[in-house]
């Protein structure tokens, strides 16, 4: 399809999507809808809720940005710390971020837009800073291979109880869930083995209690029961419709999922969920029913997915109309950098 022929409808699509995104006021409550204000963050491709700093979310850009990780305050959308990783070379395609039970921030340089170009990929780890300020840290670099050959991936998840690292590969026909060794090592290759089948995934996150695994794609999301390192029953979550839907994380208390997107001043949308590992241990049963609804802080313009009315159905109304009317076009445009 010619680029010139796509220009006009693409512009119209972006206008519609802009109208569908939540407009978020500054200085709100933590862990609610917010907009990433930092002009340096244009391709937020992963999210992780801080374990040390309430209301703070760690994120990073996609490929070709450098060894940087940003701490964003959900109350204001402003960056409160920039971490520069030292000792990791030049990152290729950073796609995922997660925090382990050891207090380490794990960064997945796991993207492979040509589906098999890289013989190995990397995971970087550094301790979550106790103080939020710009800093340079020496990160540990782990070499990673897949037992069944190279592949593209955008989802890195560290189990909050066992510390084992998982990667979900990205393929439009369905990917795999890969399990790393019990402990990552620097002295040898860390081989990840396929232990489950997953849909087309752009990011994922474990619930704080480790009993659920949320996986999102461009148009949908599901929460899977997770036990003994294996996927169980799943239920749909009413994910928001976003321009480049490439990140998700649980809030630190497990009461909601936070859905993010790439793009300048991209919005992060809170969706309430059951079974997220709240302190009281309550949770859902994985009955296959759709769960969740956007939950803003009550301010005008907050608490919505695309076209969301306050009916708890998530991506409906305008979002559904956009998908139906221009979904095919969006799909063609979205396949940036091969399969990226």
XYZ file of C-alpha atoms in Angstrom:
340
model
C 0.000 0.000 0.000
C 1.508 3.348 -1.042
C 2.512 5.737 1.728
C 0.881 8.670 -0.021
C -2.386 6.794 -0.195
C -2.258 6.173 3.527
C -1.472 9.727 4.599
C -4.978 11.188 4.697
C -6.734 8.293 6.419
C -3.805 7.955 8.803
C -4.141 11.588 9.801
C -7.844 11.116 10.392
C -7.127 8.050 12.493
C -4.667 9.945 14.661
C -7.228 12.685 15.228
C -9.774 10.109 16.342
C -7.270 8.449 18.618
C -6.295 11.789 20.102
C -9.915 12.427 20.971
C -10.155 8.997 22.536
C -7.159 9.394 24.840
C -7.769 10.626 28.383
C -6.858 14.213 29.196
C -5.323 14.055 32.647
C -5.012 16.883 35.141
C -1.755 17.276 37.058
C -1.215 16.714 40.782
C -3.818 13.984 41.216
C -3.906 10.907 43.402
C -1.269 8.206 42.872
C -1.917 5.134 40.751
C -4.635 6.825 38.677
C -4.757 7.795 35.009
C -1.842 10.034 34.109
C 0.044 11.420 31.136
C 3.806 10.964 30.778
C 4.967 14.570 30.451
C 8.688 14.073 29.796
C 9.444 15.011 26.147
C 12.320 12.515 26.176
C 9.906 9.612 26.665
C 8.372 9.112 23.235
C 8.278 5.311 23.036
C 7.332 4.073 26.502
C 7.506 0.351 25.851
C 7.326 -1.037 29.381
C 5.998 -0.172 32.842
C 6.805 -1.407 36.338
C 5.301 -0.165 39.593
C 7.953 0.806 42.127
C 8.275 -1.359 45.227
C 9.983 1.380 47.242
C 8.259 4.579 46.153
C 4.425 4.623 46.177
C 2.871 5.986 43.010
C 6.104 5.823 41.006
C 6.350 3.899 37.721
C 9.549 2.909 35.960
C 9.585 3.077 32.171
C 11.983 3.226 29.238
C 12.034 4.053 25.565
C 12.101 1.566 22.727
C 15.104 1.028 20.438
C 18.005 3.407 19.780
C 17.525 5.540 22.896
C 20.453 4.557 25.088
C 20.829 2.940 28.523
C 18.192 5.032 30.304
C 15.364 4.165 32.676
C 12.933 6.801 33.953
C 10.939 7.079 37.191
C 7.601 8.808 36.548
C 5.319 10.090 39.312
C 1.725 9.063 38.611
C 0.460 12.062 40.605
C 1.907 14.552 38.132
C 3.166 12.582 35.135
C 6.584 14.145 35.635
C 9.913 12.336 35.635
C 11.469 12.389 39.100
C 14.607 10.365 38.345
C 16.634 9.233 35.352
C 18.862 6.195 35.777
C 21.741 5.693 33.355
C 22.936 2.096 33.175
C 26.688 1.652 32.940
C 28.483 -1.495 31.811
C 25.811 -2.805 29.429
C 27.145 -1.680 26.066
C 24.697 -0.113 23.629
C 21.136 -1.424 24.066
C 19.529 -2.602 20.816
C 15.788 -2.811 21.408
C 14.646 -2.456 25.017
C 11.070 -3.713 25.282
C 10.240 -4.790 28.835
C 10.819 -3.946 32.483
C 9.962 -5.719 35.727
C 10.938 -5.684 39.406
C 11.917 -8.872 41.214
C 11.582 -9.965 44.849
C 15.271 -9.155 45.287
C 14.487 -5.473 44.756
C 16.204 -5.469 41.390
C 14.889 -3.714 38.303
C 15.167 -6.046 35.315
C 15.300 -4.463 31.850
C 14.695 -6.632 28.795
C 16.733 -5.785 25.702
C 14.766 -8.523 23.956
C 13.241 -6.967 20.848
C 14.091 -8.519 17.476
C 12.046 -6.806 14.811
C 13.205 -9.171 12.073
C 12.182 -12.281 14.047
C 15.446 -14.157 14.295
C 18.199 -11.664 13.533
C 19.896 -11.832 16.920
C 21.635 -14.992 18.086
C 21.128 -13.820 21.661
C 19.485 -10.981 23.566
C 20.181 -9.353 26.919
C 18.630 -8.703 30.292
C 20.043 -5.954 32.494
C 19.586 -5.721 36.261
C 20.273 -3.039 38.851
C 18.917 -2.435 42.388
C 15.931 -0.107 42.562
C 17.329 3.197 43.857
C 16.311 4.044 47.414
C 16.448 7.755 46.601
C 14.755 9.262 43.563
C 17.331 11.404 41.778
C 19.294 11.304 38.551
C 22.024 8.714 38.928
C 24.358 6.362 37.088
C 24.452 2.725 38.168
C 26.531 -0.279 37.187
C 24.084 -2.846 35.855
C 24.589 -6.584 35.530
C 24.177 -7.921 31.992
C 22.844 -11.425 31.309
C 23.097 -13.155 27.929
C 19.899 -14.927 26.878
C 19.037 -17.509 24.223
C 15.825 -19.412 23.480
C 16.000 -23.195 23.382
C 14.039 -23.269 20.112
C 15.870 -20.469 18.322
C 15.846 -16.663 18.041
C 12.575 -14.752 18.097
C 11.043 -11.356 18.740
C 9.734 -10.486 22.204
C 8.432 -7.438 24.035
C 7.360 -8.867 27.406
C 9.673 -9.476 30.361
C 8.151 -10.621 33.669
C 9.913 -11.490 36.935
C 7.897 -13.665 39.298
C 7.445 -11.732 42.563
C 7.901 -14.808 44.772
C 10.391 -17.100 43.040
C 12.407 -14.459 41.199
C 12.355 -16.567 38.034
C 12.333 -14.550 34.816
C 9.802 -15.175 32.035
C 9.614 -13.815 28.497
C 6.595 -13.880 26.187
C 7.505 -13.944 22.515
C 5.630 -11.752 20.056
C 4.053 -13.233 16.949
C 0.808 -12.271 15.235
C -0.091 -15.964 14.955
C 0.540 -16.529 18.653
C 3.693 -16.692 20.719
C 5.162 -18.661 23.567
C 5.812 -18.173 27.252
C 9.479 -18.856 27.990
C 10.882 -19.725 31.397
C 14.405 -18.801 32.375
C 16.722 -20.779 34.643
C 16.126 -20.702 38.388
C 18.834 -18.076 38.716
C 20.338 -15.925 35.983
C 24.121 -16.140 35.704
C 26.795 -14.008 34.083
C 29.266 -16.811 33.448
C 27.268 -18.643 30.786
C 24.328 -18.348 28.416
C 20.918 -18.300 30.107
C 18.642 -20.594 28.098
C 14.891 -19.900 28.177
C 12.558 -22.807 27.428
C 9.016 -22.677 26.094
C 6.478 -23.682 28.750
C 3.197 -22.348 27.366
C 1.313 -20.834 24.464
C 0.161 -17.204 24.484
C -1.615 -14.878 22.037
C 0.024 -11.941 20.257
C 1.602 -10.168 23.242
C 3.131 -6.695 23.563
C 3.687 -6.718 27.340
C 2.919 -8.624 30.505
C 3.097 -8.428 34.284
C 2.692 -10.670 37.306
C 0.317 -9.732 40.101
C 2.060 -8.897 43.409
C 1.150 -12.299 44.873
C 2.408 -14.131 41.779
C -0.876 -15.980 41.261
C -1.911 -14.096 38.116
C -0.173 -13.114 34.894
C -1.603 -10.277 32.801
C -0.784 -10.246 29.090
C -1.822 -7.486 26.720
C -1.874 -7.059 22.964
C -2.736 -4.113 20.744
C -6.494 -4.577 21.100
C -7.094 -6.741 24.165
C -5.771 -8.144 27.429
C -6.176 -11.316 29.456
C -5.304 -12.333 33.003
C -4.147 -15.940 33.451
C -4.074 -17.973 36.611
C -0.438 -18.877 37.300
C 0.702 -21.754 39.480
C 3.915 -23.788 39.639
C 5.312 -21.933 36.667
C 2.435 -22.757 34.333
C -0.514 -20.894 32.850
C -4.039 -21.772 33.937
C -7.492 -20.488 33.060
C -7.802 -16.946 31.780
C -10.315 -14.141 31.714
C -10.582 -11.077 29.502
C -9.842 -7.615 30.856
C -11.423 -4.492 29.387
C -8.196 -2.946 28.135
C -8.254 0.637 26.858
C -7.819 1.321 23.165
C -4.482 3.126 22.756
C -2.354 4.360 19.873
C 0.547 1.947 20.387
C -0.523 -0.344 23.202
C 2.801 -1.703 24.407
C 2.952 -1.668 28.209
C 1.111 -2.929 31.278
C 1.824 -3.409 34.977
C -0.076 -4.087 38.160
C -0.307 -1.377 40.773
C 1.842 -2.171 43.789
C -1.225 -3.272 45.772
C -2.561 -5.440 42.942
C -5.927 -3.687 42.792
C -5.603 -2.537 39.187
C -3.686 -2.796 35.949
C -2.000 0.264 34.479
C -2.034 0.259 30.667
C 0.479 2.416 28.786
C 1.238 3.366 25.217
C 4.062 4.642 23.096
C 3.956 8.205 21.780
C 4.661 11.741 22.918
C 2.709 12.627 26.079
C 1.275 9.133 26.104
C -1.485 8.275 28.544
C -1.439 5.579 31.214
C -4.903 4.230 32.068
C -5.911 2.450 35.273
C -8.273 -0.529 34.977
C -9.623 -2.181 38.122
C -9.158 -5.968 38.276
C -9.999 -8.827 40.586
C -7.476 -11.357 41.795
C -4.532 -8.997 41.574
C -2.895 -10.019 44.809
C -4.315 -7.510 47.265
C -2.939 -7.676 50.811
C -6.026 -9.575 52.006
C -5.359 -12.284 49.425
C -8.747 -11.919 47.754
C -8.940 -12.773 44.097
C -10.992 -13.899 41.157
C -11.581 -17.433 39.997
C -10.525 -17.152 36.377
C -13.992 -17.973 35.060
C -13.360 -16.590 31.584
C -15.628 -13.568 32.029
C -14.517 -10.077 31.126
C -13.298 -8.140 34.146
C -12.143 -4.641 34.883
C -13.141 -1.102 34.178
C -11.211 2.129 33.781
C -11.056 3.965 37.095
C -9.913 7.570 37.091
C -9.809 9.836 40.111
C -13.064 11.554 39.309
C -11.479 14.556 37.611
C -12.826 15.700 34.246
C -11.219 13.825 31.402
C -9.864 11.008 33.551
C -10.717 7.398 34.060
C -11.400 6.462 30.450
C -10.355 4.199 27.701
C -11.151 5.166 24.151
C -14.747 6.253 23.915
C -15.342 5.103 27.476
C -18.617 5.983 29.098
C -19.033 5.124 32.763
C -20.437 1.679 32.099
C -17.452 -0.446 33.116
C -17.035 -2.028 29.699
C -13.610 -0.584 28.867
C -12.914 -0.214 25.163
C -16.359 0.482 23.817
C -18.146 3.332 22.052
C -15.642 5.375 20.117
C -12.897 2.785 20.578
C -15.038 0.069 19.024
C -16.047 2.328 16.160
C -12.424 3.125 15.445
C -11.466 -0.544 15.428
C -14.285 -1.439 13.068
C -13.796 1.525 10.725
C -10.042 1.724 10.445
C -8.648 -1.364 12.151
C -7.128 -2.780 8.991
C -5.420 0.515 8.187
C -4.113 0.873 11.716
C -2.740 -2.662 11.603
C -0.855 -1.918 8.385
C 0.617 1.277 9.779
C 1.400 -0.259 13.162
C 3.728 -2.911 11.830
C 6.641 -0.574 12.341
C 10.162 -1.736 11.702
C 9.138 -5.118 10.358
C 7.314 -6.725 13.271
C 8.377 -4.252 15.979
